[in-house]
Amino acid sequence: MTSARDALVVILDFGSQTTQLIARRVREAGVYCEIHPFRTPLERLRALAPRALILSGGPSSVYDEGAPRISPEVFELGIPVLGICYGAQLTAHLLGGRVERAPEREYGAAKVRVERAVGVFGRFDPGSELDVWMSHGDRIEALPPGFGTIGHNPSTPACALADDVRRIYGVQFHPEVTHTPLGPTLLHAFLFDVAGIAGSWSPASFVEEAVAKVRATVPAGERAVCGLSGGVDSSVAAVICQRALGDRLRCIFVDNGLLRAGEAQSVVQMFRDHFHLDVVAVDASQAFLGALRGVTDPEEKRKIIGRIFIEVFDREAHRFGDGVRWLVQGTLYPDVIESVPIHGSSAVIKSHHNVGGLPEHMKLGLVEPLRELFKDEVRAAGVALGLPEVALRRHPYPGPRHAGRCLGELTPERLEILRAADRIFIDELHAADQYDAVWQAFAVLLPVRSVGVMGDGRSYDEVVAIRAVRSLDGMTADWARLPHELLARVSTRIINEVRGVNRVVYDISSKPPATIEWE
């Protein structure tokens, strides 16, 4: 088995919106990589022993006060370095070149002519033109000593630079985005030809490593508990930990009364029957719905749901015995990245959100077998584990469940309307062979009523919004252009079959500026 640590690539993050895309492209090439803040100490970088280093883009200018910097000694580690956009400009600036404001900022599609087919351009023909995506206001005006230009365009003469002796390269465009079609070829040249990495890492090879790590983390005689939701993340984490711990793992499924139709029964049955997990199902719907009665503020809803969940989970965990010392979490790599501050302040992009604060007296250690994986990699690991296709294909489902999709007051009647509408939408997506074509789809019950005409009478009923988006990891998303015939069937069925609804609308907002969920 190839260890993920055998060929690590480190990406230093300078605050780019596409840093995670760099990591995804590297991993798609079969090379394990990690994202670390730009301020990572040199000693830490040496301890990581990466085979190559990538410097991300970022919103700053190298001359800005407080602009993110690294020590020039980074370039003396003796490993290949690729700077992208700001990373390229910072490379030139630190090594004796000159960076200046460009006469015209360059954002969007552009072409770069290959001057020399070396290094990161080694897989292109000299004189060929590459379609690339630019996003910069500065440009490199003078190269550092030892560097030469390997690619240019009229607006950015030093669009790509290289020091072949030290294996240091820079490009002022973004090879990681889909708008640079041959970007993967450039990255492959850097990873395979320049750095000499084999590219043998995969989520499947990761599974054995993860099982071994969990087994080494939880000592013999100690037990772990896992909050099993039925989603892809908690399912894969639970099966990995079961392989490692056997009957020392207990999964707790909490039915909060906010689930989709039939979800509690199907999830518990699948994991008991298919994987023979020790699953305890707890019907706490009355406790949740009672506490949520009359609450309309979405943040207050989330806090109440989190509090009640912790109370229920705490009680059930203690019933497992005194040997419970560990909590299994389905933390993913984006959670880890976004919990680390990029710049000097203590602010983070978003807080670590999987548990939401356990009671102090629980004092549980964390087992996070998926913390090195992106969402699509978790699905690939699930395939290697033999999880049923139906479990791996499930769309993401937020922590507040239908509480975040039933806008306004939560009542049993409104939740039933939402469940029925959501089930019709999902059933029709499956029937039209569109479910797997979208990343996430769901219905939302809006806190408004509309006038309608049903039969010979006037109605004043609920409004349902349906939403479907395409995405890779949920960081950005575009609304799905579903066939009009499908949308018409969904609307007709919901209005005809769900009593209390007389209007259906389709959400055509992308992320950004909207979020995928409404609350």
XYZ file of C-alpha atoms in Angstrom:
519
model
C 0.000 0.000 0.000
C 1.272 3.465 -0.894
C 1.169 5.858 2.024
C -0.186 9.347 1.448
C 2.980 10.631 3.098
C 5.305 9.038 0.544
C 4.981 11.965 -1.879
C 3.533 15.008 -0.145
C 3.051 18.296 -1.988
C 2.488 21.341 0.234
C 0.371 24.256 -0.979
C 0.998 27.505 0.895
C -2.217 29.520 0.967
C -2.085 33.292 0.464
C -5.846 33.743 0.589
C -6.896 32.833 -2.939
C -10.491 31.818 -3.584
C -9.155 28.950 -5.721
C -6.577 27.428 -3.371
C -8.779 24.390 -2.794
C -9.014 23.961 -6.562
C -5.222 23.670 -6.716
C -5.390 20.880 -4.141
C -8.153 19.129 -6.041
C -6.189 19.219 -9.318
C -3.094 17.834 -7.595
C -5.049 15.000 -5.988
C -6.836 14.256 -9.257
C -3.356 13.605 -10.635
C -2.884 10.920 -7.950
C -0.580 13.012 -5.776
C -1.340 13.636 -2.114
C -1.193 17.280 -1.060
C -2.026 19.462 1.915
C -2.883 23.154 2.233
C -1.039 25.096 4.924
C -1.158 28.820 5.817
C 1.576 30.933 4.235
C 2.953 31.696 7.711
C 3.809 28.034 8.378
C 7.264 28.132 10.039
C 10.225 26.965 7.994
C 10.970 24.299 10.604
C 7.461 22.899 10.154
C 7.898 22.789 6.378
C 11.155 20.892 6.788
C 9.450 18.434 9.139
C 6.686 17.816 6.589
C 9.405 16.909 4.067
C 7.358 17.768 0.961
C 8.522 16.683 -2.478
C 7.318 19.971 -3.991
C 5.831 23.307 -2.986
C 3.056 25.361 -4.612
C 2.462 29.011 -3.701
C -1.183 29.971 -4.244
C -2.623 33.176 -5.567
C -4.110 35.815 -3.312
C -5.869 39.197 -3.269
C -2.883 41.236 -2.072
C -0.145 43.169 -3.832
C 3.406 42.320 -2.767
C 3.814 46.008 -1.838
C 0.699 46.236 0.337
C 1.264 46.978 4.001
C 0.911 43.680 5.796
C 0.936 41.691 2.560
C 1.435 37.970 3.225
C 5.082 36.942 2.904
C 7.268 33.892 3.328
C 10.938 33.607 4.186
C 13.244 33.585 1.133
C 14.794 30.500 2.746
C 11.766 28.564 1.495
C 13.397 28.659 -1.935
C 16.506 27.011 -0.475
C 14.757 23.813 0.611
C 16.046 22.110 -2.527
C 12.586 21.111 -3.784
C 10.653 22.331 -6.854
C 8.487 25.413 -6.324
C 5.583 26.668 -8.451
C 4.166 30.122 -7.800
C 0.689 30.896 -9.140
C -0.386 34.527 -9.721
C 0.420 36.266 -6.395
C 2.699 33.318 -5.629
C 4.649 34.029 -8.838
C 4.852 37.753 -8.096
C 6.015 37.101 -4.530
C 8.652 34.690 -5.847
C 10.006 37.359 -8.184
C 9.855 40.029 -5.477
C 11.664 37.981 -2.814
C 14.375 36.723 -5.153
C 15.434 40.122 -6.524
C 12.991 40.849 -9.337
C 10.633 43.787 -9.672
C 6.837 43.765 -9.503
C 4.783 46.809 -10.486
C 1.199 47.819 -11.008
C 0.132 46.806 -14.502
C -1.028 49.612 -16.837
C -4.267 47.665 -17.185
C -5.568 45.059 -14.803
C -6.107 41.694 -16.433
C -9.169 39.683 -15.433
C -10.684 36.937 -17.521
C -9.728 34.903 -20.558
C -6.360 35.495 -22.222
C -3.768 33.722 -24.361
C -0.173 32.900 -23.450
C 2.474 32.040 -26.057
C 4.987 29.359 -25.096
C 8.558 30.606 -25.620
C 10.486 27.631 -24.269
C 9.186 24.100 -23.682
C 10.914 23.559 -20.339
C 9.817 22.871 -16.772
C 6.109 23.469 -16.301
C 5.868 24.187 -20.050
C 7.774 21.024 -20.913
C 4.685 19.259 -22.340
C 3.813 22.090 -24.763
C 5.231 22.904 -28.185
C 7.325 26.085 -28.510
C 5.295 28.799 -30.197
C 1.931 27.273 -29.238
C -0.743 29.378 -27.569
C -2.535 28.435 -24.364
C -5.987 29.639 -23.362
C -5.650 30.792 -19.753
C -7.536 32.638 -17.034
C -5.974 35.809 -15.634
C -6.842 37.610 -12.410
C -4.200 40.158 -11.430
C -3.520 43.898 -11.150
C 0.279 43.654 -10.786
C 2.810 42.135 -13.150
C 6.459 41.125 -13.055
C 8.512 43.845 -14.776
C 12.033 42.554 -14.091
C 13.060 38.936 -13.569
C 15.166 37.850 -10.595
C 18.745 36.716 -11.276
C 18.854 33.223 -12.754
C 15.322 33.388 -14.199
C 14.198 33.476 -17.796
C 10.846 34.027 -19.474
C 9.203 30.876 -20.832
C 5.820 32.339 -21.752
C 4.320 35.747 -22.500
C 1.330 37.664 -23.767
C 1.072 41.325 -24.861
C -0.239 42.547 -21.505
C 2.099 40.471 -19.336
C 5.536 39.988 -20.934
C 6.818 37.763 -18.109
C 3.646 35.681 -17.927
C 5.630 32.532 -17.099
C 9.135 32.433 -15.651
C 11.616 29.709 -14.797
C 14.871 29.044 -12.989
C 15.546 25.531 -14.307
C 18.647 25.067 -12.167
C 16.791 25.562 -8.868
C 13.514 24.204 -10.326
C 11.563 27.350 -9.384
C 8.708 28.390 -11.666
C 5.988 31.012 -11.732
C 2.889 31.647 -13.829
C 0.756 34.784 -13.621
C -2.386 32.921 -14.657
C -4.447 30.247 -12.903
C -3.819 26.689 -14.181
C -6.167 25.229 -11.556
C -9.419 26.673 -12.955
C -11.481 25.084 -15.714
C -11.088 28.279 -17.787
C -7.460 27.191 -18.343
C -8.181 23.975 -20.280
C -4.564 22.789 -20.384
C -3.914 23.715 -16.757
C -3.815 20.032 -15.696
C -1.100 19.407 -18.315
C 0.993 22.190 -16.773
C 0.480 20.816 -13.267
C 1.324 17.277 -14.428
C 4.566 18.565 -15.927
C 5.420 20.143 -12.569
C 4.452 17.138 -10.465
C 5.699 14.276 -12.637
C 8.470 15.696 -14.827
C 9.978 18.371 -12.586
C 9.331 16.865 -9.129
C 9.511 13.230 -10.251
C 6.473 12.118 -8.216
C 4.900 8.787 -9.162
C 1.267 9.771 -8.676
C 0.061 6.612 -6.961
C -2.153 8.074 -4.207
C -5.902 7.456 -4.278
C -8.838 7.563 -1.847
C -9.009 3.770 -2.116
C -5.428 3.375 -0.903
C -6.280 5.854 1.850
C -8.894 3.510 3.366
C -6.415 0.933 4.695
C -4.269 3.723 6.070
C -7.271 5.300 7.815
C -8.333 2.022 9.408
C -4.808 1.494 10.740
C -4.678 5.060 12.092
C -7.997 4.691 13.969
C -6.815 1.379 15.421
C -3.613 3.049 16.635
C -5.485 6.065 18.054
C -8.071 4.250 20.196
C -6.305 2.056 22.783
C -7.497 -1.474 23.498
C -10.337 -1.490 26.022
C -11.585 1.987 25.116
C -14.780 2.653 23.168
C -15.991 5.221 20.644
C -19.386 6.646 19.729
C -20.451 8.043 16.370
C -23.387 10.271 15.522
C -24.718 8.502 12.433
C -26.866 10.715 10.211
C -26.997 8.523 7.132
C -25.130 11.103 5.077
C -22.064 10.143 3.074
C -19.546 11.583 5.535
C -20.837 9.986 8.740
C -21.511 6.707 6.905
C -17.978 6.356 5.542
C -16.464 7.441 8.875
C -18.589 4.893 10.746
C -17.645 1.984 8.480
C -13.923 2.842 8.653
C -14.131 2.933 12.457
C -16.109 -0.300 12.605
C -13.353 -2.034 10.640
C -10.841 -0.690 13.107
C -12.749 -1.108 16.389
C -15.423 -3.768 15.846
C -17.892 -3.904 18.726
C -16.032 -1.109 20.526
C -17.941 1.347 18.282
C -21.552 2.355 18.852
C -23.450 4.508 16.356
C -26.254 6.744 17.595
C -28.975 7.826 15.178
C -31.107 10.667 16.530
C -34.512 11.156 14.924
C -35.197 14.825 15.552
C -38.529 14.935 13.753
C -37.000 17.109 11.040
C -35.958 14.335 8.659
C -37.091 13.477 5.151
C -39.920 10.995 4.656
C -38.923 7.467 5.727
C -35.331 8.464 6.428
C -34.962 7.172 9.987
C -36.144 3.665 9.126
C -34.071 3.347 5.921
C -30.806 4.567 7.476
C -31.025 2.348 10.565
C -32.030 -0.690 8.529
C -29.211 -0.233 6.021
C -26.453 -0.010 8.606
C -27.797 -2.741 10.835
C -28.499 -5.199 8.020
C -25.792 -4.403 5.464
C -22.850 -3.524 7.711
C -23.988 -5.047 11.007
C -23.147 -1.884 12.898
C -24.228 -1.437 16.489
C -26.810 1.313 15.840
C -29.021 2.791 18.531
C -32.012 4.686 17.128
C -33.439 7.379 19.385
C -36.803 8.999 18.641
C -36.385 12.463 20.126
C -38.790 14.203 17.766
C -41.084 15.449 20.534
C -38.172 17.052 22.408
C -36.937 18.864 19.290
C -40.315 20.008 18.001
C -41.406 21.110 21.453
C -38.324 23.264 21.906
C -38.708 24.722 18.394
C -42.381 25.640 18.763
C -42.932 29.283 17.814
C -39.271 29.878 16.831
C -38.733 31.520 13.426
C -35.184 32.925 13.590
C -32.853 30.524 11.694
C -29.880 31.057 14.000
C -32.005 30.385 17.073
C -33.347 27.237 15.396
C -29.792 25.991 14.836
C -28.807 26.668 18.446
C -31.832 24.843 19.804
C -31.267 21.875 17.513
C -27.606 21.731 18.526
C -28.434 21.925 22.222
C -31.101 19.220 22.139
C -28.913 16.968 20.005
C -26.057 17.226 22.498
C -28.377 16.402 25.398
C -29.736 13.316 23.615
C -26.345 12.212 22.335
C -24.729 12.680 25.737
C -27.385 10.559 27.433
C -27.109 7.730 24.884
C -23.309 7.789 24.858
C -23.181 7.244 28.609
C -25.409 4.196 28.276
C -22.614 2.554 26.286
C -20.500 2.225 29.442
C -17.633 3.873 31.259
C -15.114 2.965 28.582
C -16.359 5.591 26.099
C -13.396 7.859 25.492
C -13.709 8.827 21.813
C -16.098 10.598 19.462
C -16.078 9.825 15.745
C -16.607 12.881 13.541
C -17.044 13.102 9.791
C -14.808 16.162 9.519
C -13.682 16.769 5.931
C -10.615 18.564 4.627
C -12.507 21.779 3.732
C -13.636 21.957 7.400
C -10.001 21.766 8.480
C -8.819 24.351 5.955
C -11.578 26.832 6.710
C -10.968 26.612 10.459
C -7.403 27.867 10.053
C -6.895 31.643 9.849
C -5.160 32.705 6.614
C -3.906 36.105 7.709
C -2.472 37.354 10.954
C -5.653 37.909 12.925
C -7.467 35.267 14.894
C -10.503 35.428 12.580
C -11.322 32.262 10.664
C -13.358 31.709 7.517
C -15.829 29.591 9.468
C -15.706 27.794 12.769
C -15.292 24.051 13.087
C -18.924 23.045 12.905
C -19.345 19.275 13.059
C -20.050 18.945 16.758
C -21.044 22.410 17.875
C -19.678 22.161 21.384
C -19.762 19.007 23.494
C -20.411 19.180 27.240
C -17.234 19.542 29.252
C -17.937 16.433 31.329
C -17.859 14.210 28.238
C -14.134 14.896 27.723
C -14.007 12.799 24.557
C -11.050 12.587 22.244
C -11.760 13.080 18.539
C -11.415 10.448 15.846
C -11.635 12.105 12.426
C -10.797 9.498 9.797
C -11.863 11.701 6.864
C -10.151 14.953 7.788
C -7.724 14.631 4.848
C -10.386 14.119 2.147
C -12.581 16.277 -0.055
C -16.238 15.339 -0.552
C -15.761 13.512 -3.846
C -12.819 11.615 -2.335
C -15.042 10.480 0.544
C -17.415 8.968 -2.014
C -14.486 7.187 -3.679
C -13.413 5.848 -0.272
C -16.990 4.671 0.261
C -16.839 2.721 -2.987
C -13.653 1.026 -1.760
C -15.436 0.171 1.507
C -18.353 -1.403 -0.341
C -21.015 1.065 0.765
C -24.263 0.683 -1.188
C -24.604 2.995 -4.156
C -27.757 4.478 -2.692
C -25.793 5.692 0.343
C -22.951 7.197 -1.695
C -25.206 8.965 -4.180
C -27.202 10.808 -1.547
C -27.202 14.561 -1.882
C -25.784 16.562 1.044
C -28.289 17.222 3.810
C -27.601 20.098 6.246
C -27.340 19.656 10.001
C -30.621 21.467 10.822
C -32.373 19.061 8.413
C -35.811 20.292 7.320
C -35.717 23.025 9.976
C -33.493 24.975 7.591
C -35.844 24.369 4.676
C -39.124 25.053 6.444
C -38.793 28.822 6.655
C -40.731 30.545 9.390
C -42.583 28.648 12.089
C -42.042 24.906 12.404
C -45.240 22.963 12.907
C -45.941 19.269 12.292
C -48.370 20.261 9.530
C -45.868 22.489 7.692
C -43.129 19.867 8.022
C -45.424 17.255 6.471
C -46.130 19.577 3.541
C -42.385 20.065 3.042
C -41.646 16.331 3.261
C -44.296 15.526 0.686
C -43.132 18.228 -1.739
C -39.484 17.265 -1.318
C -40.228 13.583 -1.926
C -42.091 14.386 -5.167
C -39.179 16.516 -6.420
C -36.586 13.845 -5.643
C -38.749 11.058 -7.106
C -39.168 12.997 -10.347
C -35.423 13.689 -10.555
C -34.799 9.944 -10.296
C -37.487 9.167 -12.878
C -35.957 11.668 -15.309
C -32.426 10.336 -14.697
C -31.417 13.770 -13.385
C -30.686 12.994 -9.701
C -27.018 12.154 -10.270
C -26.641 15.065 -12.690
C -27.068 17.600 -9.871
C -25.035 17.994 -6.706
C -27.946 18.889 -4.455
C -31.698 19.239 -4.878
C -34.475 19.929 -2.403
C -37.734 21.728 -1.704
C -38.175 24.762 0.543
C -41.411 25.816 2.213
C -41.544 29.608 2.169
C -42.993 31.736 4.994
C -45.524 33.363 2.647
C -48.910 32.458 1.213
C -50.218 33.257 -2.234
C -53.590 33.646 -3.860
C -54.624 30.904 -6.268
C -57.613 29.414 -8.019
C -58.219 25.734 -7.412
C -61.333 24.223 -8.910
C -64.007 26.905 -8.815
C -62.776 28.528 -5.650
C -60.162 30.952 -4.429
C -57.250 29.570 -2.410
C -54.739 31.249 -0.140
C -52.080 28.607 0.428
C -48.389 27.826 0.930
C -45.600 28.447 -1.601
C -42.920 25.831 -2.299
C -39.569 26.701 -3.867
C -37.538 23.945 -5.486
C -33.767 24.201 -5.826
C -31.186 22.164 -7.739
C -27.518 23.064 -8.148
C -24.451 21.679 -9.849
C -21.176 21.798 -7.937
C -18.009 19.869 -7.175
C -17.752 20.461 -3.449
C -20.360 23.039 -2.474
C -17.826 25.873 -2.238
C -19.342 27.378 -5.375
C -22.467 26.237 -7.201
C -24.487 27.029 -10.301
C -28.231 26.523 -10.545
C -29.118 23.484 -12.604
C -30.789 24.010 -15.972
C -33.328 21.249 -15.520
C -35.594 20.374 -18.464
C -38.750 22.479 -18.525
C -40.856 19.351 -18.886
C -39.415 18.003 -15.631
C -40.082 21.252 -13.785
C -43.639 21.254 -15.104
C -44.247 17.706 -13.824
C -42.832 18.553 -10.405
C -44.984 21.668 -10.110
C -48.136 19.877 -11.240
C -47.637 16.958 -8.876
C -46.865 19.121 -5.846
C -49.896 21.355 -6.376
C -52.207 18.409 -7.102
C -50.949 16.001 -4.449
C -49.795 18.165 -1.527
C -52.799 19.690 0.181
C -52.136 23.287 1.222
C -49.815 24.301 -1.664
C -50.983 26.361 -4.645
C -47.729 27.733 -6.067
C -44.281 26.310 -6.946
C -41.264 28.461 -7.911
C -37.768 27.465 -9.114
C -34.681 29.062 -7.539
C -32.258 30.230 -10.272
C -29.617 31.770 -7.972
C -25.990 30.652 -8.019
C -23.428 30.579 -5.195
C -22.111 33.211 -4.872
C -23.943 35.517 -4.379
C -26.627 33.256 -2.877
C -25.927 30.263 -0.671
C -27.146 26.802 -1.621
C -29.468 26.553 1.382
C -31.988 29.284 2.127
C -31.192 29.396 5.843
